[in-house]
XYZ file of N, CA and C in Angstrom:
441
model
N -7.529 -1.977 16.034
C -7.477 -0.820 15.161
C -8.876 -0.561 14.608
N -9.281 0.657 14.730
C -10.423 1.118 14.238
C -10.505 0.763 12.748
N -11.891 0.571 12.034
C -12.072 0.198 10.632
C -11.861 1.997 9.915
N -10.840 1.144 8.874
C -10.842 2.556 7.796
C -11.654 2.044 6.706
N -12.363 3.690 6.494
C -13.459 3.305 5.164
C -12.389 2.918 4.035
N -13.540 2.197 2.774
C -13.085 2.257 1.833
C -12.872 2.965 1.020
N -13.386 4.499 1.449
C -13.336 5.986 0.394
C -11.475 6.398 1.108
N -11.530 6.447 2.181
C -10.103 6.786 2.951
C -9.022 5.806 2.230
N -9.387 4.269 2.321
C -8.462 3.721 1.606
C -7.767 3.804 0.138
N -9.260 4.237 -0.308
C -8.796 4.671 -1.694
C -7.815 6.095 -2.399
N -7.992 6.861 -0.967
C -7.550 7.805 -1.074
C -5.763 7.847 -0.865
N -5.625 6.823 0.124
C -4.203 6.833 0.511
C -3.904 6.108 -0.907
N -4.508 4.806 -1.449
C -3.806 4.028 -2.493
C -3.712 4.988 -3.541
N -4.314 6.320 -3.892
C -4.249 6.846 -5.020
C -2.846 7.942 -4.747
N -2.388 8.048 -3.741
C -0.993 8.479 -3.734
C -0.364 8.047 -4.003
N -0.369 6.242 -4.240
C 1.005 5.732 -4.366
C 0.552 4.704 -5.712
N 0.047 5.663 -6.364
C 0.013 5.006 -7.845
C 1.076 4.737 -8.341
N 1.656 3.510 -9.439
C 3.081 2.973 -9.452
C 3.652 2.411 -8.312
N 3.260 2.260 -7.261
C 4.128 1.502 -6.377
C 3.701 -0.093 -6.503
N 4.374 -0.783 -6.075
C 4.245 -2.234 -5.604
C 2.947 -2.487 -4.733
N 2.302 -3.400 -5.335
C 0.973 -4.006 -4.073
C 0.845 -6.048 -3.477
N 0.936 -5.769 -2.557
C 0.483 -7.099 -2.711
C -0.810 -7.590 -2.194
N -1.314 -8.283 -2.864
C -2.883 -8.716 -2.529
C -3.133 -10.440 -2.518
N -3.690 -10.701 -1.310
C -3.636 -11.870 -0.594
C -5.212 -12.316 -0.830
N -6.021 -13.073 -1.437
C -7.576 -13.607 -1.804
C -7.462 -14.058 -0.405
N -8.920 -13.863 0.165
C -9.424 -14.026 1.297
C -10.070 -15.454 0.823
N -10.613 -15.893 -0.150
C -11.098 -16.612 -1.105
C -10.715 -17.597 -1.626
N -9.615 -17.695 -2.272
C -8.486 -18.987 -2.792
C -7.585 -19.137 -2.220
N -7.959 -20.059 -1.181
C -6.526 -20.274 0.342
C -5.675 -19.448 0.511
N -5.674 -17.822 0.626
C -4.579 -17.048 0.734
C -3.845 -17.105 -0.358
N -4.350 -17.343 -1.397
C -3.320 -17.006 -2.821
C -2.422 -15.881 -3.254
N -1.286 -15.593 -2.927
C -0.634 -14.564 -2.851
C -0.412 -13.667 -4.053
N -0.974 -12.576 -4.793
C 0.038 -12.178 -6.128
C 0.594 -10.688 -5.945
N 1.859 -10.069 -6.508
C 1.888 -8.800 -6.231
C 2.323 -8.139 -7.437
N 1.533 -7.150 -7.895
C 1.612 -6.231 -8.956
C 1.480 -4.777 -8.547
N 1.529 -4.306 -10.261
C 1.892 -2.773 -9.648
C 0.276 -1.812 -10.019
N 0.022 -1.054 -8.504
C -0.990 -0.343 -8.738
C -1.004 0.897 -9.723
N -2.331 0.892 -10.488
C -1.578 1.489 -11.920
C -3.452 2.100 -11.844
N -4.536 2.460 -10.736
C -5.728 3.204 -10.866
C -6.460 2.745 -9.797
N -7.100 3.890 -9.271
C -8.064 4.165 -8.481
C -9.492 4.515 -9.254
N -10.554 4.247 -8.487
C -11.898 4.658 -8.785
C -12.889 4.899 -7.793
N -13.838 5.202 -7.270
C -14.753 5.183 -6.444
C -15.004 4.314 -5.563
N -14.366 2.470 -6.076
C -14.913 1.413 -5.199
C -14.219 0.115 -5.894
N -12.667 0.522 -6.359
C -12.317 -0.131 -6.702
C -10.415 0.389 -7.287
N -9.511 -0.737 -6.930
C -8.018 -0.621 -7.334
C -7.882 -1.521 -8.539
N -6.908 -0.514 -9.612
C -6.518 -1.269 -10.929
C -5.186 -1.987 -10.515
N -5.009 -3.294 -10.995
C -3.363 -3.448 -10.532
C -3.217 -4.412 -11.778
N -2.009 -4.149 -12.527
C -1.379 -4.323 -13.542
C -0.420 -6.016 -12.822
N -1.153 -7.561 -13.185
C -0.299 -8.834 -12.233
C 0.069 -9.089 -13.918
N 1.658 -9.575 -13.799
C 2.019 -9.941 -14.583
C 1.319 -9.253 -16.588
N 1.587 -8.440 -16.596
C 1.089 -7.885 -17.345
C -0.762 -7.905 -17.733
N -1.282 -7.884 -17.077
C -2.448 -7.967 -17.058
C -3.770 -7.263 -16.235
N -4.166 -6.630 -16.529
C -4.850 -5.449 -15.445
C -6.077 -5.912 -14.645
N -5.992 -5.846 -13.870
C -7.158 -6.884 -12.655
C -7.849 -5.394 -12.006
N -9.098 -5.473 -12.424
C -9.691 -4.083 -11.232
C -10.003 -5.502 -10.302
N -10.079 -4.389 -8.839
C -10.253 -5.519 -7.489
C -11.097 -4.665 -6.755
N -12.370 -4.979 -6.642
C -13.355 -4.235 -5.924
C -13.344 -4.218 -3.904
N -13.593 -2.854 -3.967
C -13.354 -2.756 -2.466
C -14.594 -2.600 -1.556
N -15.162 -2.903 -0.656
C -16.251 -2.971 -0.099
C -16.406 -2.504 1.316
N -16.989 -1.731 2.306
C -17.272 -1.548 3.637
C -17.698 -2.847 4.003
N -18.402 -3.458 3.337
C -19.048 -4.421 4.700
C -18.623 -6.354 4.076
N -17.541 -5.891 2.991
C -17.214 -6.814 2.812
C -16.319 -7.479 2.513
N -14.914 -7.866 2.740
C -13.632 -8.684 2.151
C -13.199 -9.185 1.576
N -12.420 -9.076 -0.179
C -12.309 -10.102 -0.416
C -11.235 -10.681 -0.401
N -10.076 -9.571 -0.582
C -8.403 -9.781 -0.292
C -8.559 -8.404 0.197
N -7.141 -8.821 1.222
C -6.603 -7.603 1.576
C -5.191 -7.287 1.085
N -5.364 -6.138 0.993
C -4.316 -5.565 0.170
C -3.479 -4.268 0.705
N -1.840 -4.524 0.433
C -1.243 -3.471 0.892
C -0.033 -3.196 0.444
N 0.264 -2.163 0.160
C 1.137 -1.227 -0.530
C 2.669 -1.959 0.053
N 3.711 -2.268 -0.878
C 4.861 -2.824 -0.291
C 5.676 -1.395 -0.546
N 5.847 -0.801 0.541
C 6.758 0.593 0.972
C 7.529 0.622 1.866
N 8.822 1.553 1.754
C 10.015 1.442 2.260
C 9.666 2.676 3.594
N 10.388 1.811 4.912
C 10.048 3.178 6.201
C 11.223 4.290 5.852
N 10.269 5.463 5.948
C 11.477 6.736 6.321
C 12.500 6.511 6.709
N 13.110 5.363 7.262
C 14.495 5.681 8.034
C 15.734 5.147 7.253
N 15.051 4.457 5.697
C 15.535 4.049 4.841
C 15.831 4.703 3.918
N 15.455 6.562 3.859
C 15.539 7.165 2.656
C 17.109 7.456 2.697
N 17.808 8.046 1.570
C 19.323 7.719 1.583
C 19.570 9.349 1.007
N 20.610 9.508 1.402
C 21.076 11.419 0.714
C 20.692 11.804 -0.397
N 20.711 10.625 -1.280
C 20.365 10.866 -2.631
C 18.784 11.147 -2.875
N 17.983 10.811 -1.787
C 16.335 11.047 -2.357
C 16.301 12.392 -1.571
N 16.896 12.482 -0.420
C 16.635 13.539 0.486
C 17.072 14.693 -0.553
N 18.552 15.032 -0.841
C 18.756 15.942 -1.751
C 18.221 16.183 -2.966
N 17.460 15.610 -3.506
C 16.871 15.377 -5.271
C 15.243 15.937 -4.839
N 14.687 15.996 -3.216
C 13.772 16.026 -2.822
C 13.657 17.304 -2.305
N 14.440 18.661 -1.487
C 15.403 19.311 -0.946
C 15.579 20.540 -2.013
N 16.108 20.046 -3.446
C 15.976 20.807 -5.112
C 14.547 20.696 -5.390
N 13.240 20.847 -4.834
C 12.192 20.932 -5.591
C 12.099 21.927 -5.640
N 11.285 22.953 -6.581
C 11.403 24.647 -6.566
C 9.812 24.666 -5.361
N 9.171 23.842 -4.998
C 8.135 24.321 -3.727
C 8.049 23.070 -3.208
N 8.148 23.594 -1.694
C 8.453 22.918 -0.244
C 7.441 21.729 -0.687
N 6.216 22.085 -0.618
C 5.037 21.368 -0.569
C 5.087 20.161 -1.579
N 5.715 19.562 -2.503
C 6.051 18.584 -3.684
C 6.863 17.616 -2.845
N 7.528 17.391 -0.970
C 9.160 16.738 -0.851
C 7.392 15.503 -0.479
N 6.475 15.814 0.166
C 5.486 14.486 0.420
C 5.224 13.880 -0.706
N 4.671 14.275 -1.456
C 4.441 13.706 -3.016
C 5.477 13.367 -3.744
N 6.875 13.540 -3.789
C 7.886 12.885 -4.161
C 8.182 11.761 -3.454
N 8.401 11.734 -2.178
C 8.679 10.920 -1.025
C 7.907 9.915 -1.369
N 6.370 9.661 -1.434
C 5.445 8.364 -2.149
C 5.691 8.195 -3.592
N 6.155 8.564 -4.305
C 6.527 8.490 -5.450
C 7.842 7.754 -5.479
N 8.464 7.733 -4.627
C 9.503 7.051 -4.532
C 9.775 5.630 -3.851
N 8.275 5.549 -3.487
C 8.283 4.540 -2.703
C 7.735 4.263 -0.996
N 7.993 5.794 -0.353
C 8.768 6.112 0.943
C 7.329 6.026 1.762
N 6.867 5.346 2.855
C 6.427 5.267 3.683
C 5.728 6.846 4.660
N 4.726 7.747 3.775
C 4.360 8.739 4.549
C 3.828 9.208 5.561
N 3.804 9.789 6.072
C 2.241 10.303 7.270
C 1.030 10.603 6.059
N -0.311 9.858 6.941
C -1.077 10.592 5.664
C -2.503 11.792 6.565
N -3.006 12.203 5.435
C -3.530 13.240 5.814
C -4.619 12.963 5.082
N -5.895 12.684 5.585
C -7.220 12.463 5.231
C -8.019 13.702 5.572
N -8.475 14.261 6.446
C -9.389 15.642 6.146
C -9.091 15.859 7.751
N -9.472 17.254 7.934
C -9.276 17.820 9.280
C -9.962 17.107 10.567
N -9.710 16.835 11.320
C -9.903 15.807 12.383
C -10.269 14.545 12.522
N -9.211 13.610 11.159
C -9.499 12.351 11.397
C -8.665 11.705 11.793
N -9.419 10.655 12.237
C -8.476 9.706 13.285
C -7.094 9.268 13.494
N -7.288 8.839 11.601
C -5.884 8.221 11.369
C -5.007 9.542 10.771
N -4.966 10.641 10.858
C -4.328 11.727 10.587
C -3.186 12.024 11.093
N -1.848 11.800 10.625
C -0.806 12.074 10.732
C 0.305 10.350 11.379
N -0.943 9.466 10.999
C -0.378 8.140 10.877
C 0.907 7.794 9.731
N 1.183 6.582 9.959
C 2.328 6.108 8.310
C 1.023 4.782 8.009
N 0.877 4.900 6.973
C 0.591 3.931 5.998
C 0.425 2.892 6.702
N 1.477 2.022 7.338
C 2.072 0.650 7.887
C 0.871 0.813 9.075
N 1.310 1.789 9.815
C 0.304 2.158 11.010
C -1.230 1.900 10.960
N -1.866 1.649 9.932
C -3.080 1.692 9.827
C -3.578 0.744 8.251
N -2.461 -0.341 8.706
C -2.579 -1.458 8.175
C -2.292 -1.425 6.610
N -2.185 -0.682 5.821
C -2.280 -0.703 4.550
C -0.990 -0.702 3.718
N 0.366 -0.691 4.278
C 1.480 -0.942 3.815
C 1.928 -2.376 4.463
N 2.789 -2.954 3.636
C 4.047 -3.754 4.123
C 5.502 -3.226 4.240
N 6.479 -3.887 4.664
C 7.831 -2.973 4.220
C 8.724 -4.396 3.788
N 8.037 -5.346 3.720
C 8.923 -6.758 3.451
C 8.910 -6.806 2.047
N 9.866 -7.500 1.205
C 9.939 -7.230 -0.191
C 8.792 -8.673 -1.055
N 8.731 -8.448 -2.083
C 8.303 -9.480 -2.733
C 8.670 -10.933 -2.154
N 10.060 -10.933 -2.578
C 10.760 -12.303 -2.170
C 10.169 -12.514 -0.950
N 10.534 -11.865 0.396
C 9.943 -12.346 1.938
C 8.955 -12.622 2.016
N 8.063 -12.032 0.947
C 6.218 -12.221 1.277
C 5.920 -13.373 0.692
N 6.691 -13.845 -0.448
C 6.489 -15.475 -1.173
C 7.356 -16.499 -0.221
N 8.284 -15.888 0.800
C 8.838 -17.070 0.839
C 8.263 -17.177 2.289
N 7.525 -16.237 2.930
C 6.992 -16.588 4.519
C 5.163 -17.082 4.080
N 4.702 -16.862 2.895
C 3.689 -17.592 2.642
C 3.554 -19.109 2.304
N 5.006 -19.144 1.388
C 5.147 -20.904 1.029
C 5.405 -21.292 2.751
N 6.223 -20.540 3.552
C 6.838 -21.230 4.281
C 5.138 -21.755 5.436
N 4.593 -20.830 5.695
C 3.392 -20.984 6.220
C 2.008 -21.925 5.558
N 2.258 -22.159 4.425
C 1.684 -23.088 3.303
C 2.069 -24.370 3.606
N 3.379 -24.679 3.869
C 3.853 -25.918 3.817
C 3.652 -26.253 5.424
N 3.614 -25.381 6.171
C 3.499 -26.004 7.700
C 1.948 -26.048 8.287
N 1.426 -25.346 7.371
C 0.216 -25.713 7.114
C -0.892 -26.580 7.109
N 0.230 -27.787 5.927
C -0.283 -28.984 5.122
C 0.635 -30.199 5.755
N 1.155 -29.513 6.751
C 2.299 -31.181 7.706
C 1.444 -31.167 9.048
């Protein structure tokens, strides 16, 4: 997969402000934590871990965790978001509700880019596994690890 900048990344994470993140330190043996993204900036994500606000700086040429949005695929949305989504008084609000809700979008970065009309997941920056699965396939990979 081609490298996405960190201005593009920031751009998709600032759609899904309030959602779930989880972020893995490249740094402290894969230390797992997941909180909720709560700000964007120029070169950097706010995320609210356990009540506590962590900015986490993002870099082109450099790694320190990677991080990705825990979102539900489209094929999971249920009558109830579709219809509540369906009642908006303009068409153009059902994408911006749809990430607001959680929902796994196509995204749209500027006219002829690459990853344009991708999902999230597609271009690495979502998960769709919940909290629980992501702690319990990290311990589980932790412990087989250390045998």
């Amino acid at each position: 997969m081609k490298h996405i900048s960190i201005a593009d990344q920031l751009l998709i994470f600032s759609r899904y402000i309030g959602q779930q993140v989880v972020i893995i330190s490249l740094l402290n043996n894969s230390d797992v934590n997941i909180g909720t993204l709560i700000g964007v900036k120029h070169n950097a994500i706010a995320v609210n871990i356990d009540d506590v606000i962590r900015w986490i700086p993002l870099y082109d040429n450099f790694k320190l965790c990677e991080i990705k949005l825990l979102l539900k695929p489209l094929k999971k949305l249920t009558p109830e978001v579709v219809s509540a989504a369906n009642d908006l008084p303009v068409k153009a609000f059902i994408t911006p509700y749809y990430q607001q809700q959680g929902y796994d979008m196509p995204v749209f970065i500027e006219p002829g880019h690459p990853y344009n009309c991708k999902y999230v997941q597609e271009i690495e920056l979502a998960d769709y596994r919940s909290p629980t699965e992501i702690f319990r396939q990290n311990a589980l990979l932790h412990a087989f690890e250390s045998a």
